[in-house]
PDB file of C-alpha atoms in Angstrom:
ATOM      1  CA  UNK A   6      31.539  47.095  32.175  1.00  0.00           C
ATOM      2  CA  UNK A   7      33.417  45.758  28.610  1.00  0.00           C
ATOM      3  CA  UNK A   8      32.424  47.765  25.570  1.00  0.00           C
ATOM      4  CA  UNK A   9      33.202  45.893  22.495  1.00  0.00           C
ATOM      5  CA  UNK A  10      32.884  47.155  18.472  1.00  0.00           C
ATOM      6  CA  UNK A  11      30.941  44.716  16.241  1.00  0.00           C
ATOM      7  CA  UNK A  12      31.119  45.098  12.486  1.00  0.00           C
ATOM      8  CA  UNK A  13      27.658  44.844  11.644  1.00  0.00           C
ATOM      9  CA  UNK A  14      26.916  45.353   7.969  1.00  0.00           C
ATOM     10  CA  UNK A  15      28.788  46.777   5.497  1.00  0.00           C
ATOM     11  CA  UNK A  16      27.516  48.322   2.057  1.00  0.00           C
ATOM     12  CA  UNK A  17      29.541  50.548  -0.817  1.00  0.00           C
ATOM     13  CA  UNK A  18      28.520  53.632   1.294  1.00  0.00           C
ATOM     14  CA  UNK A  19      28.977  52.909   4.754  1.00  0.00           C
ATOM     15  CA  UNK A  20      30.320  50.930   7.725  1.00  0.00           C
ATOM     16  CA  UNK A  21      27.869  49.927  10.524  1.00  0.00           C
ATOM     17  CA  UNK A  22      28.823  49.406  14.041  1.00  0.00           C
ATOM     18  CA  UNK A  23      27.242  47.605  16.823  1.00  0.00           C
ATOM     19  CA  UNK A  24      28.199  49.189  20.389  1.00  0.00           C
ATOM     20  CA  UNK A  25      28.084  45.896  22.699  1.00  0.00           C
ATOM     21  CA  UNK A  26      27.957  46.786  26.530  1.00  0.00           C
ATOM     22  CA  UNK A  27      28.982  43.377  28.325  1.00  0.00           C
ATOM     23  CA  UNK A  28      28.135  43.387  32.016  1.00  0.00           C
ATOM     24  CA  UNK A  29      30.765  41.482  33.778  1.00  0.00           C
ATOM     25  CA  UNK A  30      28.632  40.194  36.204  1.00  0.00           C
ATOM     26  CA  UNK A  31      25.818  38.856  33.859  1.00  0.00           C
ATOM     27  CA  UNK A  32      28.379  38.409  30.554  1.00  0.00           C
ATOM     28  CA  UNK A  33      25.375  36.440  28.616  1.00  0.00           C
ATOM     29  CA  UNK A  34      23.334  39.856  28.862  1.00  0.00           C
ATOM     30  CA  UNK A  35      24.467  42.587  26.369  1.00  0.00           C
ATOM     31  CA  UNK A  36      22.793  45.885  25.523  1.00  0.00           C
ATOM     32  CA  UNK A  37      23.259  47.032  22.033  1.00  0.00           C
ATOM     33  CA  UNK A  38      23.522  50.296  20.597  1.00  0.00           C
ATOM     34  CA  UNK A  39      23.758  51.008  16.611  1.00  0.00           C
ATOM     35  CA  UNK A  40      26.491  53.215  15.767  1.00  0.00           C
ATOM     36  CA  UNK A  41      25.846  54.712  11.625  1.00  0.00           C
ATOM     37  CA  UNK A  42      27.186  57.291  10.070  1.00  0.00           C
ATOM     38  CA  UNK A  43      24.270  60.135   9.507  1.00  0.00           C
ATOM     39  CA  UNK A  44      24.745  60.137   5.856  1.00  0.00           C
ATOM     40  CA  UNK A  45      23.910  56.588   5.354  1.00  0.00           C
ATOM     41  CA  UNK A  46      20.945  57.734   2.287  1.00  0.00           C
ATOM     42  CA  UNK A  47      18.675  54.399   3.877  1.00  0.00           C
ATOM     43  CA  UNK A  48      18.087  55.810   7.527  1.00  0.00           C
ATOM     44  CA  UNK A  49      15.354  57.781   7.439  1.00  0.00           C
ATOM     45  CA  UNK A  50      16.136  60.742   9.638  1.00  0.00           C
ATOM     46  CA  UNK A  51      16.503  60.328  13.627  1.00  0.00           C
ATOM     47  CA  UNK A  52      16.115  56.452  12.713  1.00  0.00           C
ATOM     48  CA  UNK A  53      18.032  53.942  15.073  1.00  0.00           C
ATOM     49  CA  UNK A  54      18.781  50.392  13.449  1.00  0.00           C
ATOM     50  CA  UNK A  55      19.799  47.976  15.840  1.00  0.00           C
ATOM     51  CA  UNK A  56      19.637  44.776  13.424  1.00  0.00           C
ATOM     52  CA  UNK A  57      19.852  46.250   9.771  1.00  0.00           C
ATOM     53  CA  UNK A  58      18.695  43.948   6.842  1.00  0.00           C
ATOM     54  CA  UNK A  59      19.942  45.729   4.083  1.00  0.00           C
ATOM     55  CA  UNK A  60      20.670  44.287   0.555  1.00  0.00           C
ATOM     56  CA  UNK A  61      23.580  44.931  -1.423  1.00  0.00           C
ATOM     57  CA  UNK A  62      22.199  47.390  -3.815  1.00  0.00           C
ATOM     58  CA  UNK A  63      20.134  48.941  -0.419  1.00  0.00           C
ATOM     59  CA  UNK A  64      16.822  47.201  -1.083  1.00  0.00           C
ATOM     60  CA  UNK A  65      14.896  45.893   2.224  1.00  0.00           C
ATOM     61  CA  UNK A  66      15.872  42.330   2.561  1.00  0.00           C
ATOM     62  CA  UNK A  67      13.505  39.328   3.447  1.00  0.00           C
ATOM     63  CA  UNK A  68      14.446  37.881   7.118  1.00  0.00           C
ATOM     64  CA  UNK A  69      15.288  34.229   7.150  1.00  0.00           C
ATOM     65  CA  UNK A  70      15.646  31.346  10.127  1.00  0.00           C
ATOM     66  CA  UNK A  71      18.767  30.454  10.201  1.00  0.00           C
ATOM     67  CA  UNK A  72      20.634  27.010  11.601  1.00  0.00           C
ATOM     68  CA  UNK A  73      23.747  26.996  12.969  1.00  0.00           C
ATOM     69  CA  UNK A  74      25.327  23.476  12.769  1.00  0.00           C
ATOM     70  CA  UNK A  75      28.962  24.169  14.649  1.00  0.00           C
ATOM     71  CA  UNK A  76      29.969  22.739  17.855  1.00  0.00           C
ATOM     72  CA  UNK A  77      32.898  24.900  18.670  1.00  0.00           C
ATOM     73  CA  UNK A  78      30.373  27.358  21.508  1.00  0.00           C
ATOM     74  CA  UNK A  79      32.481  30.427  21.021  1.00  0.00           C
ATOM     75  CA  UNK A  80      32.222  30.260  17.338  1.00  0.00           C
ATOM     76  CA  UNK A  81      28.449  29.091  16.942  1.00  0.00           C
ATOM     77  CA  UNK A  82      27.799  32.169  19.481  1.00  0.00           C
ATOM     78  CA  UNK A  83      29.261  34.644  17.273  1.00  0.00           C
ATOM     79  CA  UNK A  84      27.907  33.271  14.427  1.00  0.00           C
ATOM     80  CA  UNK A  85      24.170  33.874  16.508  1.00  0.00           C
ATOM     81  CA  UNK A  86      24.850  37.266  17.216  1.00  0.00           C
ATOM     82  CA  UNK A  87      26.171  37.969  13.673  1.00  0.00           C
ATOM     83  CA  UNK A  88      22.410  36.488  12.462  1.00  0.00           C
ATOM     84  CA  UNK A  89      20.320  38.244  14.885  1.00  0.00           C
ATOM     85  CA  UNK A  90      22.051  41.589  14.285  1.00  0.00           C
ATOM     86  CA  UNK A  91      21.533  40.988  10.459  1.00  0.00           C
ATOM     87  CA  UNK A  92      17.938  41.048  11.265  1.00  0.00           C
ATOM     88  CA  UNK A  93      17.251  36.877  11.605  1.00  0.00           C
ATOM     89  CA  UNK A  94      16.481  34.575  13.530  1.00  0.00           C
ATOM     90  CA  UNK A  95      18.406  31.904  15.091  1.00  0.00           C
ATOM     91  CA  UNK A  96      16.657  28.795  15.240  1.00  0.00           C
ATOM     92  CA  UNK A  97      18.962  26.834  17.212  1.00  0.00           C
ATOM     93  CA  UNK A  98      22.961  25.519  17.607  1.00  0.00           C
ATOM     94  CA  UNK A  99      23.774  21.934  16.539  1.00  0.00           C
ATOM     95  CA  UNK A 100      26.647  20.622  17.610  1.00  0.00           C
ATOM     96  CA  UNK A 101      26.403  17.350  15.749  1.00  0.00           C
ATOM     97  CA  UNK A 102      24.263  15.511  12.808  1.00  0.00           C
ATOM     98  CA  UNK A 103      21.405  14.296  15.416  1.00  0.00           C
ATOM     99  CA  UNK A 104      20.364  17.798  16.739  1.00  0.00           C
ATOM    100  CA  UNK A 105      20.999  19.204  13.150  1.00  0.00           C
ATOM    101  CA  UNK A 106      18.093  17.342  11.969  1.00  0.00           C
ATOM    102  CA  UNK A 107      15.653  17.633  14.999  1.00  0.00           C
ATOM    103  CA  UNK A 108      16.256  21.496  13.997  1.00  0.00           C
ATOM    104  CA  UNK A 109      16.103  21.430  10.195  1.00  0.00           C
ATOM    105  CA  UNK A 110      12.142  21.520   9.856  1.00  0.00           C
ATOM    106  CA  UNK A 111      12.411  25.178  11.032  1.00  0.00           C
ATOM    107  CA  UNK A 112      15.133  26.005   9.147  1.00  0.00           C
ATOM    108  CA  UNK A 113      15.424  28.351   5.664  1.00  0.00           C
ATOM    109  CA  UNK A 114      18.983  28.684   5.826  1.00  0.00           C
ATOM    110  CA  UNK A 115      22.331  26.955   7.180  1.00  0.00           C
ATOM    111  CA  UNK A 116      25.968  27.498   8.215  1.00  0.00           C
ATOM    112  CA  UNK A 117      27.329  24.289   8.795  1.00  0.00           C
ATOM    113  CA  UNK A 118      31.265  23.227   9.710  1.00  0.00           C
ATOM    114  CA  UNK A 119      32.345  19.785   8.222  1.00  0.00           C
ATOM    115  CA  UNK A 120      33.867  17.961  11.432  1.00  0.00           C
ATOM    116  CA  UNK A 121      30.994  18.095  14.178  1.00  0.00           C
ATOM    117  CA  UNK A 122      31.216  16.047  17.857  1.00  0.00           C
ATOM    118  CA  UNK A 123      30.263  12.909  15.932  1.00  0.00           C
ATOM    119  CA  UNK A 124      33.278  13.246  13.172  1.00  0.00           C
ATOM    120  CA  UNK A 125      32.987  14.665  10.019  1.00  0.00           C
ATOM    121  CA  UNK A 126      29.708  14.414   9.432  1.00  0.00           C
ATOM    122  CA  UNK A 127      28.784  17.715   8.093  1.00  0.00           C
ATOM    123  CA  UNK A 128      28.873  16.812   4.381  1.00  0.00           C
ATOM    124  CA  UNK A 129      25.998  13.866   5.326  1.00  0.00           C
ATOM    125  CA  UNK A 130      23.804  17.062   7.329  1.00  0.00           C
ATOM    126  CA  UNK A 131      24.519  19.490   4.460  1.00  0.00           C
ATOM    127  CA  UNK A 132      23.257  17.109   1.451  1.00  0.00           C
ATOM    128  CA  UNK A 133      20.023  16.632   3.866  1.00  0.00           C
ATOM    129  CA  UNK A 134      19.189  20.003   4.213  1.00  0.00           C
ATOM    130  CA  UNK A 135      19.661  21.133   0.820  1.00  0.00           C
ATOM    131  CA  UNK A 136      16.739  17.845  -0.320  1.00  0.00           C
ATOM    132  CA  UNK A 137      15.136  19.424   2.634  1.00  0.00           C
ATOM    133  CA  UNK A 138      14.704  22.557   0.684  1.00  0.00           C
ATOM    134  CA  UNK A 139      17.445  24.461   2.990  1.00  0.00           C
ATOM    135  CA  UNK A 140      19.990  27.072   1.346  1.00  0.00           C
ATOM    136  CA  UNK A 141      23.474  25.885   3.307  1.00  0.00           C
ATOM    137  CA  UNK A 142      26.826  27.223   3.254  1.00  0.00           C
ATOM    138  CA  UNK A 143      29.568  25.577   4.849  1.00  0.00           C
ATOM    139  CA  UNK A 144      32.268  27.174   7.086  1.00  0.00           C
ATOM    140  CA  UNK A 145      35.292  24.732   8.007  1.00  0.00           C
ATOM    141  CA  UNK A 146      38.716  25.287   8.790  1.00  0.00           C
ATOM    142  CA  UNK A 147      39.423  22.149   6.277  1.00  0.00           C
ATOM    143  CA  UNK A 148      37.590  23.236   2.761  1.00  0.00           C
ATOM    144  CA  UNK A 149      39.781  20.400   1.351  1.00  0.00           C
ATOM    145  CA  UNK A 150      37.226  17.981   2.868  1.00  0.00           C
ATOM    146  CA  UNK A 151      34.494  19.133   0.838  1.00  0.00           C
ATOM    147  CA  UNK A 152      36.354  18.269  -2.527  1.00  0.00           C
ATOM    148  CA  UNK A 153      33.744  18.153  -5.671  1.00  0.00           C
ATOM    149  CA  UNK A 154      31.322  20.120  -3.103  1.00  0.00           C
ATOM    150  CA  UNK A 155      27.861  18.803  -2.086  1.00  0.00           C
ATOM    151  CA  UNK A 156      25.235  19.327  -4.458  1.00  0.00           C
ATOM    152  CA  UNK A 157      22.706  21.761  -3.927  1.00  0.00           C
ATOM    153  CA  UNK A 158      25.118  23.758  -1.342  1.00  0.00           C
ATOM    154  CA  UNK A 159      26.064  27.069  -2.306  1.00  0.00           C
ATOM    155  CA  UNK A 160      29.625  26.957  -1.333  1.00  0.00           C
ATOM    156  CA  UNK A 161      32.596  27.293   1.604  1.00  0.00           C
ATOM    157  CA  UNK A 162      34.003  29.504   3.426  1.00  0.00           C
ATOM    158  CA  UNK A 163      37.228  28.797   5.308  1.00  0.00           C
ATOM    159  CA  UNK A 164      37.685  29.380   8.954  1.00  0.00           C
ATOM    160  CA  UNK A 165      38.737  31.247  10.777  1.00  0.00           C
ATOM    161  CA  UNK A 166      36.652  34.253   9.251  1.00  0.00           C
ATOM    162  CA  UNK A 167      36.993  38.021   9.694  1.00  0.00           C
ATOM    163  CA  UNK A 168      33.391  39.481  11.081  1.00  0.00           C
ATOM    164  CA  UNK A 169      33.339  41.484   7.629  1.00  0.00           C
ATOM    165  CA  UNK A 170      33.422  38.537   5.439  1.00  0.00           C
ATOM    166  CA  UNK A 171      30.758  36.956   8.088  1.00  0.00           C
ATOM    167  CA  UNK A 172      28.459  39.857   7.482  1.00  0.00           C
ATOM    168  CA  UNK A 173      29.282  39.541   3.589  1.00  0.00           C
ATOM    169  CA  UNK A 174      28.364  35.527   3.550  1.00  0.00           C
ATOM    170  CA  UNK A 175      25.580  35.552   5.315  1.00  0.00           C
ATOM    171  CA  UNK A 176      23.961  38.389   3.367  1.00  0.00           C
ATOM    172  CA  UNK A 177      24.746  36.490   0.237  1.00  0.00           C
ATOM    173  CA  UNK A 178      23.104  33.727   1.654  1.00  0.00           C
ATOM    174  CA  UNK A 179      20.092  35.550   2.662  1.00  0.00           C
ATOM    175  CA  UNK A 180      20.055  37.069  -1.209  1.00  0.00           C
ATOM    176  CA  UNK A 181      19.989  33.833  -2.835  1.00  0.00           C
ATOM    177  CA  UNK A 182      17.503  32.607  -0.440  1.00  0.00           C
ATOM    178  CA  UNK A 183      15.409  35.298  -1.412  1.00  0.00           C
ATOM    179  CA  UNK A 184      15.960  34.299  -5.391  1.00  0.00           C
ATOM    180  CA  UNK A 185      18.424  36.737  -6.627  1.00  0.00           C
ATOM    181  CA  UNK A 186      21.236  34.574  -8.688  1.00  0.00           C
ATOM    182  CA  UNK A 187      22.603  37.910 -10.321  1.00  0.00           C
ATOM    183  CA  UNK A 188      24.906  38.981  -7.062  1.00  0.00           C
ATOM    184  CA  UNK A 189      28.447  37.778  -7.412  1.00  0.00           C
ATOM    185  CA  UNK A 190      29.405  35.748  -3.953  1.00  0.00           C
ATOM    186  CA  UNK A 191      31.584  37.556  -1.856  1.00  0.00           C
ATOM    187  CA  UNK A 192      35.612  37.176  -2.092  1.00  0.00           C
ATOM    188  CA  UNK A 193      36.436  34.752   0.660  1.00  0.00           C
ATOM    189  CA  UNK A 194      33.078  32.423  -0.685  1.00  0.00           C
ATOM    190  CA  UNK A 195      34.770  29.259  -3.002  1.00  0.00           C
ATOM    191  CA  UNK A 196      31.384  28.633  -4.750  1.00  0.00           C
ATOM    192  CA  UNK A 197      31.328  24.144  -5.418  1.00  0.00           C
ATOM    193  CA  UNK A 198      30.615  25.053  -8.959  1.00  0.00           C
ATOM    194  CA  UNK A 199      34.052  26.476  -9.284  1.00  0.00           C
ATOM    195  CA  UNK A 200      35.999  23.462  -7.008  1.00  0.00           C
TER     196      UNK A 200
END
């Protein structure tokens, strides 16, 4: 049996860990395990959080559905785990612009690369999810192609990304999804105001 360490969610008091058991023989099956430190001041006592959804100043967070418009399957896979252990809910992988927007009805939120199967045609899925009401942030290993940014979107992040910063964006995401403009964007976010 693998055990892996995820980073989970990080706050100003505390590191959270994920303990992922990977059975070899059924590797799409994991068992998770929380691993916090017993002085975290948000656990009540004896309290077990698998998927925290914690706010940066430690307020209960709303939980979102979340798109994931990648098509490289390792990275769209950790980006799913990464959502469901932040306490939301995966509505589906796109791997180019046509399943993007069979999913978007159900969507409240998106991570979306620029160059999908069908070319770079993330820019063209990002602009129709933001009139579509959806809060996106992009994640590409070419932030160069989003020049000027897309309007509506909050920002990019460039890949590859450390799990930390993943935790970090997405929460951001989540916060301004839920209305609050006051919380600075993380360090590794380029906000398309500011290209």
């Amino acid at each position: 049996m693998d055990v892996q360490f995820r980073w989970v969610h990080a706050d100003e008091h505390a590191l959270h860990l994920a303990l992922v058991f990977v059975d070899p023989l059924h590797p799409h099956t994991t068992n998770r395990h929380s691993v916090q430190p017993s002085n975290n001041p948000w656990n009540k006592p004896g309290e077990t959080r698998v998927n925290p959804s914690i706010g940066q100043f430690g307020e209960d967070t709303m939980s979102f559905n979340v798109l994931i418009v990648e098509d490289q399957p390792l990275v769209a896979l950790n980006l799913q785990d990464t959502i469901e252990e932040l306490g939301h809910r995966p509505v589906g992988i796109a791997s180019n612009m046509y399943q993007a927007l069979m999913l978007a009805t159900d969507a409240d939120m998106a991570l979306v690369d620029v160059n999908l199967e069908d070319g770079p045609t993330g820019p063209i899925v990002g602009r129709t999810l933001v009139e579509a009401d959806v809060t996106v942030l992009f994640m590409t290993s070419d932030p160069g192609a989003l020049r000027g940014g897309v309007p509506g979107a909050l920002g990019v992040i460039q890949k590859p990304i450390l799990n930390l910063e993943l935790v970090e964006a997405i929460q951001y995401v989540a916060d301004r999804r839920a209305g609050r403009t006051d919380i600075p964007p993380p360090k590794s976010l380029v906000e398309f105001d500011a290209v």
